[in-house]
Structures are given as C-alpha cells and as structure tokens.
XYZ file of C-alpha atoms in Angstrom:
304
model
C 6.543 -20.188 20.777
C 8.504 -20.627 24.025
C 8.239 -24.389 23.586
C 9.748 -24.163 20.108
C 12.547 -21.841 21.183
C 13.378 -24.107 24.123
C 13.549 -27.083 21.785
C 15.765 -25.164 19.414
C 18.067 -24.047 22.186
C 18.467 -27.574 23.542
C 19.012 -29.081 20.105
C 15.914 -31.301 20.013
C 14.982 -29.791 16.634
C 17.350 -29.819 13.668
C 17.177 -26.408 12.001
C 16.657 -26.118 8.285
C 19.087 -23.249 7.643
C 20.850 -22.249 10.889
C 23.472 -19.543 11.126
C 26.732 -20.993 12.398
C 27.767 -19.993 15.909
C 30.864 -18.220 14.614
C 28.889 -16.109 12.138
C 29.791 -12.502 13.071
C 26.694 -10.886 11.598
C 23.236 -11.716 12.930
C 20.005 -11.112 11.028
C 18.080 -10.076 14.134
C 18.389 -7.055 16.389
C 17.774 -6.431 20.095
C 17.207 -3.112 21.884
C 16.721 -2.089 25.497
C 13.249 -1.986 27.048
C 13.196 1.835 27.053
C 13.910 2.036 23.303
C 11.340 4.161 21.460
C 10.031 2.368 18.370
C 10.028 4.448 15.159
C 6.845 5.759 13.563
C 5.636 3.372 10.856
C 2.552 2.028 9.067
C 1.805 -1.433 7.743
C 1.460 -0.007 4.224
C 5.235 0.473 4.270
C 5.626 -3.314 4.212
C 3.965 -3.630 0.797
C 6.914 -5.757 -0.367
C 5.869 -8.480 2.090
C 2.491 -9.102 0.421
C 2.220 -12.470 -1.288
C 2.789 -16.177 -0.708
C 6.234 -17.586 -0.013
C 7.773 -20.991 0.618
C 11.129 -22.587 1.381
C 12.967 -25.029 3.685
C 12.139 -24.678 7.355
C 12.507 -26.798 10.500
C 14.324 -30.078 9.698
C 14.434 -28.881 6.068
C 10.709 -29.623 5.721
C 8.629 -27.180 3.673
C 7.540 -23.928 5.323
C 4.966 -21.592 3.786
C 4.102 -18.004 4.654
C 1.412 -15.684 3.272
C 0.792 -11.993 3.977
C -2.195 -9.972 2.811
C -2.559 -6.305 1.960
C -3.225 -4.212 5.100
C -6.839 -3.948 6.259
C -7.598 -1.132 8.670
C -3.880 -0.564 9.179
C -3.155 -4.214 10.036
C -1.412 -6.764 7.834
C -2.546 -10.340 8.500
C -0.359 -13.335 7.731
C -0.264 -17.094 8.149
C 2.628 -19.525 8.509
C 2.598 -23.300 8.012
C 5.477 -25.553 9.060
C 5.189 -29.043 7.630
C 6.775 -32.317 8.673
C 8.926 -34.331 6.283
C 5.887 -36.439 5.342
C 3.895 -33.342 4.351
C 1.699 -33.241 7.451
C 1.406 -30.091 9.563
C 3.894 -29.627 12.410
C 2.420 -26.292 13.569
C 0.905 -23.087 12.192
C 0.965 -19.401 13.102
C -1.437 -16.495 12.781
C 0.505 -13.238 12.466
C -0.631 -9.624 12.763
C 1.569 -6.648 11.916
C -0.510 -4.042 13.652
C -0.317 -0.445 14.853
C 0.771 0.312 18.402
C 0.720 4.044 18.971
C 2.563 5.583 16.029
C 4.629 2.430 15.428
C 4.049 -1.269 14.714
C 4.379 -4.618 16.402
C 4.215 -8.175 15.118
C 1.881 -10.351 17.173
C 1.990 -14.128 16.667
C -0.147 -16.971 17.977
C 0.891 -20.598 17.391
C -1.341 -23.605 16.849
C -0.848 -27.366 16.897
C -2.307 -29.442 14.033
C -5.503 -29.937 16.088
C -5.899 -26.123 16.431
C -5.006 -26.046 20.131
C -2.819 -23.014 20.783
C 0.657 -22.950 22.291
C -0.056 -19.724 24.147
C -2.740 -19.241 26.777
C -6.169 -18.186 25.524
C -5.593 -14.415 25.733
C -1.846 -14.427 25.126
C 0.215 -13.825 21.980
C 3.935 -13.387 21.308
C 4.714 -9.716 20.662
C 7.682 -8.269 18.778
C 7.902 -4.479 18.722
C 9.430 -2.630 15.788
C 13.093 -1.731 16.116
C 13.796 -0.294 12.656
C 12.217 -0.036 9.222
C 14.589 0.127 6.262
C 14.122 -0.229 2.497
C 12.709 -3.734 2.028
C 13.401 -4.735 5.655
C 11.519 -4.664 8.957
C 13.478 -5.356 12.155
C 11.349 -6.326 15.124
C 12.767 -7.209 18.550
C 14.538 -10.583 17.955
C 12.682 -11.087 14.635
C 13.579 -9.850 11.150
C 11.683 -9.873 7.869
C 13.513 -8.563 4.786
C 13.811 -8.864 1.036
C 16.538 -11.257 -0.039
C 17.585 -8.533 -2.486
C 16.373 -4.981 -1.695
C 16.680 -4.109 -5.385
C 14.324 -6.942 -6.360
C 11.376 -6.988 -3.925
C 9.117 -9.955 -4.544
C 11.870 -12.301 -5.736
C 12.847 -13.646 -2.331
C 12.257 -13.191 1.380
C 14.369 -13.823 4.492
C 12.729 -14.334 7.878
C 14.890 -14.789 10.971
C 14.087 -15.243 14.660
C 16.379 -15.700 17.660
C 16.203 -19.183 19.098
C 18.305 -19.056 22.270
C 22.021 -19.734 22.691
C 24.365 -22.639 22.146
C 26.546 -24.196 24.870
C 29.197 -21.544 24.289
C 26.688 -18.752 24.806
C 26.572 -17.730 21.142
C 23.248 -16.461 19.846
C 21.389 -18.862 17.579
C 18.927 -17.888 14.871
C 16.368 -19.832 12.904
C 16.437 -18.455 9.349
C 13.922 -19.129 6.590
C 14.844 -18.272 3.003
C 11.750 -18.080 0.847
C 10.950 -17.835 -2.826
C 7.546 -16.764 -4.188
C 5.096 -19.642 -4.378
C 4.011 -20.559 -7.895
C 0.986 -18.529 -8.925
C 1.196 -16.209 -5.932
C 0.672 -12.465 -6.086
C 3.908 -11.050 -4.714
C 3.067 -7.563 -6.007
C 5.347 -7.813 -9.019
C 2.275 -7.603 -11.290
C 4.079 -9.754 -13.879
C 6.409 -6.848 -14.669
C 10.106 -7.467 -15.220
C 13.152 -6.072 -16.979
C 15.219 -2.972 -16.416
C 14.148 -0.269 -13.986
C 12.674 1.751 -16.860
C 10.843 -1.286 -18.287
C 9.496 -2.195 -14.852
C 8.242 1.354 -14.247
C 6.630 1.538 -17.700
C 4.885 -1.788 -17.122
C 3.571 -0.728 -13.699
C 2.464 2.648 -15.075
C 0.457 0.822 -17.727
C -1.240 -1.309 -15.071
C -1.993 1.774 -12.996
C -3.552 3.494 -16.017
C -5.773 0.477 -16.658
C -6.728 0.382 -12.976
C -7.662 4.077 -13.086
C -9.727 3.595 -16.245
C -11.686 0.774 -14.636
C -12.187 2.761 -11.435
C -13.602 5.644 -13.516
C -15.923 3.264 -15.388
C -17.274 1.747 -12.173
C -17.747 5.124 -10.491
C -19.458 6.737 -13.492
C -21.684 3.680 -13.840
C -22.654 3.992 -10.168
C -23.587 7.639 -10.736
C -25.177 7.252 -14.154
C -27.922 5.331 -15.822
C -28.506 1.978 -14.165
C -26.516 2.854 -11.048
C -27.949 3.207 -7.554
C -27.703 7.005 -7.702
C -29.767 7.193 -10.892
C -32.845 8.477 -9.085
C -32.318 12.221 -9.235
C -30.895 12.337 -5.707
C -28.515 15.290 -5.980
C -27.430 15.036 -2.331
C -26.427 11.391 -2.764
C -24.482 12.174 -5.913
C -22.653 15.010 -4.157
C -21.719 12.729 -1.253
C -20.443 10.031 -3.626
C -18.336 12.558 -5.536
C -16.946 13.934 -2.264
C -16.073 10.408 -1.111
C -14.360 9.657 -4.417
C -12.357 12.869 -4.224
C -11.252 12.023 -0.669
C -10.154 8.539 -1.768
C -8.096 9.977 -4.623
C -6.472 12.533 -2.315
C -5.712 9.862 0.286
C -3.886 7.601 -2.164
C -1.984 10.562 -3.625
C -0.693 11.384 -0.145
C -0.127 7.749 0.884
C 1.760 6.787 -2.254
C 3.625 10.070 -2.177
C 4.818 9.085 1.295
C 5.870 5.676 -0.064
C 7.866 7.431 -2.808
C 9.525 9.637 -0.198
C 10.359 6.633 1.991
C 12.067 4.799 -0.900
C 13.582 7.865 -2.619
C 17.189 6.836 -1.914
C 16.757 3.591 -3.876
C 16.196 2.811 -7.542
C 12.851 1.194 -6.749
C 11.138 4.373 -5.472
C 8.966 4.758 -8.573
C 8.044 1.076 -8.635
C 7.065 1.072 -4.959
C 4.903 4.175 -5.400
C 3.227 2.710 -8.497
C 2.463 -0.557 -6.684
C 0.947 1.476 -3.859
C -1.262 3.347 -6.355
C -2.423 0.174 -8.108
C -3.312 -1.497 -4.824
C -5.278 1.487 -3.475
C -7.067 2.057 -6.803
C -8.117 -1.593 -6.859
C -9.329 -1.344 -3.269
C -11.386 1.751 -4.097
C -12.888 0.133 -7.202
C -13.977 -2.833 -5.116
C -15.572 -0.495 -2.542
C -17.499 1.270 -5.328
C -18.628 -2.093 -6.684
C -19.699 -3.415 -3.284
C -21.542 -0.246 -2.191
C -23.134 0.927 -5.425
C -23.125 -1.827 -8.044
C -24.337 -4.903 -6.132
C -27.716 -5.893 -4.687
C -28.678 -7.378 -1.321
C -30.576 -10.233 -2.931
C -29.432 -12.805 -5.484
C -29.655 -10.376 -8.415
C -26.576 -10.162 -10.606
C -24.389 -7.093 -9.948
C -24.557 -4.196 -12.376
C -20.893 -4.763 -13.238
C -18.734 -7.835 -12.505
C -16.675 -7.973 -9.325
C -13.308 -6.349 -10.114
C -10.259 -8.604 -10.046
C -6.734 -7.369 -9.188
C -5.366 -5.242 -12.009
C -2.895 -6.747 -14.421
C-alpha cells in the first residue's frame, strides 16, 4: 500500500475521482495515537455486504465484495483493473475484532499474487467512529452514498498523501451495486412501509423454512429419529439459544439505528441473515450425510 500511496502523492498515478485540493470537507478522519476506539462489531456493517463496482485508479473499473461476518470477521476483496481490463492489483480485506472494537486489515497483491507487504505484515486501520451507514477508520472511510438507501451506493475513501501545497489528498471510489449481486436489499423497494412489509414477508418465509428443517431433523427421517431423548433435548436447547441470540443481536441493531427511518429494515435484514445462517447449520449438521448420499432436504439458498 505504501508504494501506491507514494505514487499517488507524487502524481505518477492519475486518480479516478480525486477530491480537489481546495475541497473543505474530507471524507476521511484522523485521530491521535492515544484515541480509544469505540466498541463495535462487524455485524453493525451489514449494509456493506454485497458486490460493488465503479471507476477507480485512472478511471479503470474497480470492484469490491464483502461477505457476511464469519466468527465476528467480515472478509472482503478488492480488484483494481487496468484500462485494458487486466488486473493492476488486488486486496484481501478483513474487518475484524480488536478488543471491543474493530480494525480493517488489508494485504495487497500484484497480478502474479506476490504481495506488496512483507510476508507477515498487513496495513491496519483502527476504527475511529461508527455512524448510521458509515464506518470511519484511521485515514480510511467506508459509507453508504445515501444513508437512507443502504445498498444503492457505496463511497470508499483513503488518504493518499499531500499535494505540493501541503493539502491532504484522498482517493475516492464511488460504487454502485454490481448486477446480480446480493447487496442485502432482498429485492425489496418502495416506501419505508412497503420496504418493511416486504422484508417482514421474507423473514416469515425464512422462519417457516427454518422450522421445517429443524422439525425434519428431529422427526421421522432425521438424524435424531432413533429414540435418543438426550440428543433431542440438546438440539432443542441449541435451537432455543440460536433464537435468543438473534433476538438480542437484531434488537441491538434496531437500537443502533433507532434515530433513522431505516431502523426496522436494518433489524429485519439482520433477522433474515441470522435465520438463514441457522437453517444452513441445521442442514449441514443434521440433514446431510458424510458419504455421497443425497441430503434429506436440499441445501437452503438465501431467502427471498
């Protein structure tokens, strides 16, 4: 990354969408080394999930993808192309827990998969602030283009040195969802009420499928259909814990977004995602076999 920022600072790369030197408002933020990062979890960046693309370095296409958090870490990839469509460089990005807060860790790769950083090194950006539809890391910002319409656009900005006058320069990417990508809108649109009704319908369908898969696992034809009362009790206890966990997690999401009109939508998206994750766990643990036998029920796809 240092090589890129040096090139940007010296002008050897033409930026796709630079902020002019006289621009009074910067996208990125900087804090002192003794600043205490706020408590946060990767689940609070649910609006970042999906695939995005837009003009990048030298106006060539840039693409970014972020997955749902796994074990508290959100994993993402970035691809910067050349004008001819070939790869200029790529990034592997982790938004991961550090204490009670988060950091973004990035490792860069050349087209031949050699890394810019040393073998055990990554670029680290600690969290400065988390706001509705925006995450501000030290010198790096990721935010919704419109906080009232998460999933419709994304802005990513990173500081890239200073110009000859000493003014801070930023490299800014303005993304739109890639065609066919899952940006967590779940194909719902319309007014706030229409959006909430649509998401509630998807959540209800997700819950119905989760119930079907769990009852099948417990009932005739499922792995617990051998009169093992202890196993059944453990499965029911696990299911109850999963339901309680998502109630608390998505309740926290609702609380975090309560000042905005999207609080219900964000909580519903959280519920759908966690229900789908639980259904897949049930399927993998209790409805599939270790050999080539067909599963008892088909692998669940994301709810729609």
